[in-house]
Coordinates of C-alpha atoms and ligand atoms in Angstrom, one line a residue:
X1 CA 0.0 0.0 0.0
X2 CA 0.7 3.6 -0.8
X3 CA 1.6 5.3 2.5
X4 CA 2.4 8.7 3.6
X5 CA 4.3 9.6 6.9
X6 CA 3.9 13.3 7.8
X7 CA 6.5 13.8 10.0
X8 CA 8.3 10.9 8.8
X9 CA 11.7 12.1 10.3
X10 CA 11.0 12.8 13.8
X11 CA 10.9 10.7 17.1
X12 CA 7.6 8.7 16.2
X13 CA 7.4 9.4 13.0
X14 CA 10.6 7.6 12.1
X15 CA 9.8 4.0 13.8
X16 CA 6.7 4.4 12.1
X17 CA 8.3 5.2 8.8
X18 CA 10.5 2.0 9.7
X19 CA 7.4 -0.1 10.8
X20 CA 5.8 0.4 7.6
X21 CA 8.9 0.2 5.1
X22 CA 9.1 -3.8 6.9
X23 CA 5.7 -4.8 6.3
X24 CA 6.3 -3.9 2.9
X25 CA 4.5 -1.1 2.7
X26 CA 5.8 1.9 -0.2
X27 CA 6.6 4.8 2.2
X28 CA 6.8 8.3 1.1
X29 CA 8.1 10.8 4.1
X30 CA 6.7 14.4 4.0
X31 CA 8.8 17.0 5.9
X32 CA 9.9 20.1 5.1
X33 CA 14.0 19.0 5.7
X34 CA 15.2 15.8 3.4
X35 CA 16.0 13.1 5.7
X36 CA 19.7 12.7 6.5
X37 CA 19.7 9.0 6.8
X38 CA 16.7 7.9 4.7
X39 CA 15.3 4.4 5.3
X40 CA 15.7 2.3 2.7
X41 CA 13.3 2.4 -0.5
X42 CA 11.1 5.2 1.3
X43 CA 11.3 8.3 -0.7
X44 CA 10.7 11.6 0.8
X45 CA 8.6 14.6 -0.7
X46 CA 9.2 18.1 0.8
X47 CA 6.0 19.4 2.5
X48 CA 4.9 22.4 4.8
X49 CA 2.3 21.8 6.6
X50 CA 1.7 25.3 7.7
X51 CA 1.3 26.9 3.9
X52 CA -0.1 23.1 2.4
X53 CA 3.0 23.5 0.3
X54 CA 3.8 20.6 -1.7
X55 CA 0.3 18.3 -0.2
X56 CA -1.1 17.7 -3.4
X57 CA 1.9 16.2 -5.6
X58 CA 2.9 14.5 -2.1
X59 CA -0.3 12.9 -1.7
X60 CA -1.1 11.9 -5.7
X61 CA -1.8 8.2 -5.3
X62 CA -1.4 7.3 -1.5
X63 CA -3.9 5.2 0.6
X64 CA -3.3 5.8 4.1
X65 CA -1.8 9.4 5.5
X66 CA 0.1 8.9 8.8
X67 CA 0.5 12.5 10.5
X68 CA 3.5 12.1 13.3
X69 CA 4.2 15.7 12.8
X70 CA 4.7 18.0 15.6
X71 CA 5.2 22.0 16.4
X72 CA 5.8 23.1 19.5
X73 CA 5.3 26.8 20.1
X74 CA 3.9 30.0 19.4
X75 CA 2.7 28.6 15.6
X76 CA 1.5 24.9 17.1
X77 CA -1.9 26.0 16.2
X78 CA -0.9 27.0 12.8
X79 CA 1.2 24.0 12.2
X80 CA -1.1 21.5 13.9
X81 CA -4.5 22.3 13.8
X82 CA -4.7 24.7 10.4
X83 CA -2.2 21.9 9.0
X84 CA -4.2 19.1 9.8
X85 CA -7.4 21.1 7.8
X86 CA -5.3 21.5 4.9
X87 CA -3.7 18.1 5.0
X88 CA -7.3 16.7 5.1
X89 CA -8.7 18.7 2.2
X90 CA -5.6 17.5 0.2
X91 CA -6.6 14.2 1.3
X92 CA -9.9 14.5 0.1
X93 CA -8.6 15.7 -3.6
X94 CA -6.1 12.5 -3.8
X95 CA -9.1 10.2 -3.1
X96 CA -6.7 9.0 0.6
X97 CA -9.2 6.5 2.4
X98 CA -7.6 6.5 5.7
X99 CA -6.2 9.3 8.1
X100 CA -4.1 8.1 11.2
X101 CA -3.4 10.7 13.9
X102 CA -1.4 10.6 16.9
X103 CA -2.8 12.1 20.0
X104 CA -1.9 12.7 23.8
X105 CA -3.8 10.9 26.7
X106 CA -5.3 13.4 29.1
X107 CA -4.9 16.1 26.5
X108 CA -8.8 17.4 27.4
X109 CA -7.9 17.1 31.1
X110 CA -4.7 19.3 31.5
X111 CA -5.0 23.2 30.7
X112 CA -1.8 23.5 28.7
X113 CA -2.2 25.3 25.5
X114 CA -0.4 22.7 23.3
X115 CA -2.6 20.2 24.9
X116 CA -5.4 22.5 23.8
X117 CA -3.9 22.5 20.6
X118 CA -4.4 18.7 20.4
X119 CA -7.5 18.4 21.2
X120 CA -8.8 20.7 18.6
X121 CA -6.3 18.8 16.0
X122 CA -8.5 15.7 17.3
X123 CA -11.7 17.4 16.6
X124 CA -10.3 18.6 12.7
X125 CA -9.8 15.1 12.5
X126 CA -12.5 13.5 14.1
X127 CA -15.2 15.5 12.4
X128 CA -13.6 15.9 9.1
X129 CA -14.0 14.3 5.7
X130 CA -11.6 11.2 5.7
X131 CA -12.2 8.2 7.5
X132 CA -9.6 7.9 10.4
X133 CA -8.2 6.4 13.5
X134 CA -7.1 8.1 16.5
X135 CA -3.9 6.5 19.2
X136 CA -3.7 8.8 21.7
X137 CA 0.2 8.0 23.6
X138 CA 1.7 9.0 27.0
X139 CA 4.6 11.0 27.2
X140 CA 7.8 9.6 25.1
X141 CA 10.8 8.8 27.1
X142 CA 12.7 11.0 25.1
X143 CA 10.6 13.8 25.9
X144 CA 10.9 13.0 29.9
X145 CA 14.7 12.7 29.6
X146 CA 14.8 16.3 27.6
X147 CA 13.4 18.0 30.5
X148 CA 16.0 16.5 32.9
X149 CA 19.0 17.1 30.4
X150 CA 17.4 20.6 30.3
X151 CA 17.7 21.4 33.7
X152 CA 20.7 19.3 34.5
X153 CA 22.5 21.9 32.0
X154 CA 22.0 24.4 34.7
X155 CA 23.1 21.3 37.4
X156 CA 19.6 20.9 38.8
X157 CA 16.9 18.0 39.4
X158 CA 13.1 18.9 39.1
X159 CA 11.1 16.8 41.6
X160 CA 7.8 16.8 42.2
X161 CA 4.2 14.7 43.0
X162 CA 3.1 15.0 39.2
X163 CA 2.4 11.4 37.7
X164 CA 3.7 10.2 34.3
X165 CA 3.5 7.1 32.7
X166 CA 6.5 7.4 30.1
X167 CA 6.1 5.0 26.8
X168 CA 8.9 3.3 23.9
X169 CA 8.4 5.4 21.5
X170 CA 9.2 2.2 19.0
X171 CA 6.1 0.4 20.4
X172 CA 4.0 3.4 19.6
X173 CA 5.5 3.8 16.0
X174 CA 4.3 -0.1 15.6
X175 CA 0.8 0.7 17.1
X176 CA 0.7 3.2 14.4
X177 CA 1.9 0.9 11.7
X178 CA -0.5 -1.9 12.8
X179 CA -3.2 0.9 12.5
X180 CA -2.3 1.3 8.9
X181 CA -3.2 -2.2 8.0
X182 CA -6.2 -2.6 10.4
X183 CA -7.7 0.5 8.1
X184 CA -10.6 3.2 9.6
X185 CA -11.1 1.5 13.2
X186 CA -12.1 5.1 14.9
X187 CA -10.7 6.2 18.2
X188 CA -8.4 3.0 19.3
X189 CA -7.2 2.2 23.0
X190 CA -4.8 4.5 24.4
X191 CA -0.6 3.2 24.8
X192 CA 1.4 3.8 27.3
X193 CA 4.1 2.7 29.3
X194 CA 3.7 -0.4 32.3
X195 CA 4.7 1.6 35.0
X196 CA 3.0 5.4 36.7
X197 CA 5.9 7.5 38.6
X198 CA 6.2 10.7 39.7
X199 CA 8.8 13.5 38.7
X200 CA 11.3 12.6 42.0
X201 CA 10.8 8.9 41.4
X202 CA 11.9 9.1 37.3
X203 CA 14.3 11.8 38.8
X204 CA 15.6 8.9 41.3
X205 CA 15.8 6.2 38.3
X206 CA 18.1 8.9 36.1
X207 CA 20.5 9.5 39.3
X208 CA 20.5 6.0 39.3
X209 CA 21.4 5.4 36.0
X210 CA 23.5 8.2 35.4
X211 CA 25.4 9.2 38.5
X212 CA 24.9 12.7 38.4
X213 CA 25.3 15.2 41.5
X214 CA 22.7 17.7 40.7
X215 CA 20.3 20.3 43.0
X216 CA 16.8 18.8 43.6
X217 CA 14.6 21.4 42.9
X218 CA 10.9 20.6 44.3
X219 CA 8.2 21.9 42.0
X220 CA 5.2 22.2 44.2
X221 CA 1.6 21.6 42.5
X222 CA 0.7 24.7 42.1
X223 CA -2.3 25.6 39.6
X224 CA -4.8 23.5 38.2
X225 CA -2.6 22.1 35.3
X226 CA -0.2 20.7 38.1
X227 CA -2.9 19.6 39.8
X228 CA -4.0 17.3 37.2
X229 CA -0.5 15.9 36.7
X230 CA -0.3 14.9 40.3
X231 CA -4.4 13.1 40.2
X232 CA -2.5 11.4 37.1
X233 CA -4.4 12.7 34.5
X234 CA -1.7 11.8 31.8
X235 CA -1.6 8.4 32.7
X236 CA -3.6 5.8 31.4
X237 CA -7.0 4.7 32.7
X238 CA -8.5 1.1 32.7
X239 CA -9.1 1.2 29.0
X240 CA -5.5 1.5 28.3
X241 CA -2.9 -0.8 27.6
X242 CA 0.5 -0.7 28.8
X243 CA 3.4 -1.7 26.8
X244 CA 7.1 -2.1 26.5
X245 CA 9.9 -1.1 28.7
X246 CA 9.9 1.8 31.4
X247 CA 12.3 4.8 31.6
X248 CA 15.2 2.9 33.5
X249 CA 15.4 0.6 30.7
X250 CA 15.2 3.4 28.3
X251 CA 18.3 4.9 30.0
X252 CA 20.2 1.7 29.9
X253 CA 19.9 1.5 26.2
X254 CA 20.0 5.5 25.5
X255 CA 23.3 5.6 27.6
X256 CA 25.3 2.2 27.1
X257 CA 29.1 2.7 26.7
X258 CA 29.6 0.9 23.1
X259 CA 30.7 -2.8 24.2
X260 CA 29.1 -2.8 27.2
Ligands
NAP1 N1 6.7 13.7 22.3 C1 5.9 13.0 23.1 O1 6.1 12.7 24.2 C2 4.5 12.7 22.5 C3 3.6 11.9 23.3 C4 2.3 11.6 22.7 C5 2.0 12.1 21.4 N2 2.9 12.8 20.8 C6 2.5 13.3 19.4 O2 3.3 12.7 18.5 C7 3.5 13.5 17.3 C8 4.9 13.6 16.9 O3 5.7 14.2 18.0 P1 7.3 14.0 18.0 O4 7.7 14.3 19.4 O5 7.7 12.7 17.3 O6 7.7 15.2 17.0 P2 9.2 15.6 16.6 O7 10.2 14.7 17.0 O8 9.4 17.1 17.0 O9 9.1 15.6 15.0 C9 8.4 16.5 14.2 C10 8.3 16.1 12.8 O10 7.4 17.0 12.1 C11 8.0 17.6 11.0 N3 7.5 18.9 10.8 C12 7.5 19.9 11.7 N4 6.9 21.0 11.2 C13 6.5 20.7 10.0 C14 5.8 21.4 8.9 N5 5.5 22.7 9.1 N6 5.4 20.7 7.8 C15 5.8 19.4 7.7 N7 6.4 18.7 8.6 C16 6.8 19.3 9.7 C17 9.5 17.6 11.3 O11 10.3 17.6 10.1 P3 10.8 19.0 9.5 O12 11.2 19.9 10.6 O13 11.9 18.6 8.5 O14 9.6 19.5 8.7 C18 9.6 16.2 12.0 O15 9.7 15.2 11.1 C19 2.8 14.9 17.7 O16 1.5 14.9 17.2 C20 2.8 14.8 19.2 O17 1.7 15.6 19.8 C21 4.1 13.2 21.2

């Protein structure tokens, strides 16, 4: 099947581009920047999602649209939720049967404005013109460790009550991938990862793992957002399924010395 990844270069979006490329799938990967490293036998067509740039000759024959991509920022709106409009009327002019999107659990229960963001990207999607499915994820372990390499540039260690449930970013590029071949299935059980922990305990398992000396720096839970965080409202509920390694085995293979 003809398959388009938008996003196809980024942290999920290249498993998924990966995924697809081994179940023998013909990839296309739409970014704005060429891949440096492409995977073998996809081909990528330069896209932008926030002018619709390059969607139509991108699209011309494909099935099944994958979005993976992702803005974070002042334009996310622009990027993600105009962009999804525009990808969806392209998909409509190519004839695409099938729209996959990637989504955030507890993204309607935390006021942040990207997670605001996402839900009204669900709603583009959810209400629009191609038939779809809808994976919402937890947070990626990369994206947990890029806080704490953030602040341990400045030699500190955020702690705090707020609850996470940090997934393999791999096992939600294959959920994705799977999604592909299972065709329109609606809004599909959220992913995450098999274990909850707060902020100071995934701060604890890094320490562990990595040795550093660093200032703990409590974040109390202050306002409603960090509120939510701390009831867990980013973890998964009974519907969910957990999968795949947690964060300290995430580290071990992030941070192995070759050979070792
Ligand atoms: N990170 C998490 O923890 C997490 C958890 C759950 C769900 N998600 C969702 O997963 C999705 C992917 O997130 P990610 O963290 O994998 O993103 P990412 O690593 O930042 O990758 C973003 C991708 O989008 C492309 N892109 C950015 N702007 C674009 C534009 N204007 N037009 C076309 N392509 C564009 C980038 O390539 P170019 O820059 O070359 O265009 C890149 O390939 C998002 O929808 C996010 O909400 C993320």
């Amino acid at each position: 099947m003809q398959v388009a990844v938008l996003g196809g270069t980024g942290t999920l979006g290249l498993p998924v581009v990966r995924n697809l490329a081994a179940q023998g799938h013909t990839v296309r990967v739409l970014t704005r920047t060429a891949p440096k490293d492409p995977v073998p036998g996809t081909q990528h067509f330069p896209v932008d999602l926030s002018t619709g740039e390059g969607l139509d000759e991108a699209l011309e024959g494909v099935y099944t649209v994958v979005d993976a991509a992702n803005h974070f920022g002042v334009r996310s709106g622009k990027v993600l939720v105009e962009g999804v409009r525009s990808l969806l009327a392209a998909e409509q002019r190519a004839r695409v049967g099938h729209h996959v999107e990637i989504s955030i659990v507890g993204c309607d229960q935390v006021p942040f404005s990207y997670y605001r963001t996402k839900v009204a990207q669900e709603q583009v999607v959810t209400q629009g013109p191609v038939p779809w499915t809808l994976l919402r994820a937890t947070q990626f372990h990369e994206l947990i460790d890029q806080w704490f390499t953030a602040a341990a540039r400045l030699r500190l260690s955020p702690r705090g009550a707020m609850r996470f449930q940090p997934v393999d970013v791999t096992a939600v590029g294959a959920r994705l991938a799977d999604a592909v071949d299972a065709g329109p299935s609606g809004r599909v059980p959220d992913v995450g990862g098999p274990v909850v922990q707060t902020l100071s305990e995934l701060a604890a398992v890094r320490r562990a793992a990595l040795g550093q000396s660093l200032l703990p720096v409590p974040l109390p839970p202050l306002g409603r957002a960090a509120r939510r965080l701390r009831d867990a409202a980013l973890c998964l509920d009974n519907d969910g399924e957990a999968v795949s390694f947690d964060y300290s085995e995430w580290l071990r293979r992030r941070y192995a010395k070759p050979g070792s």
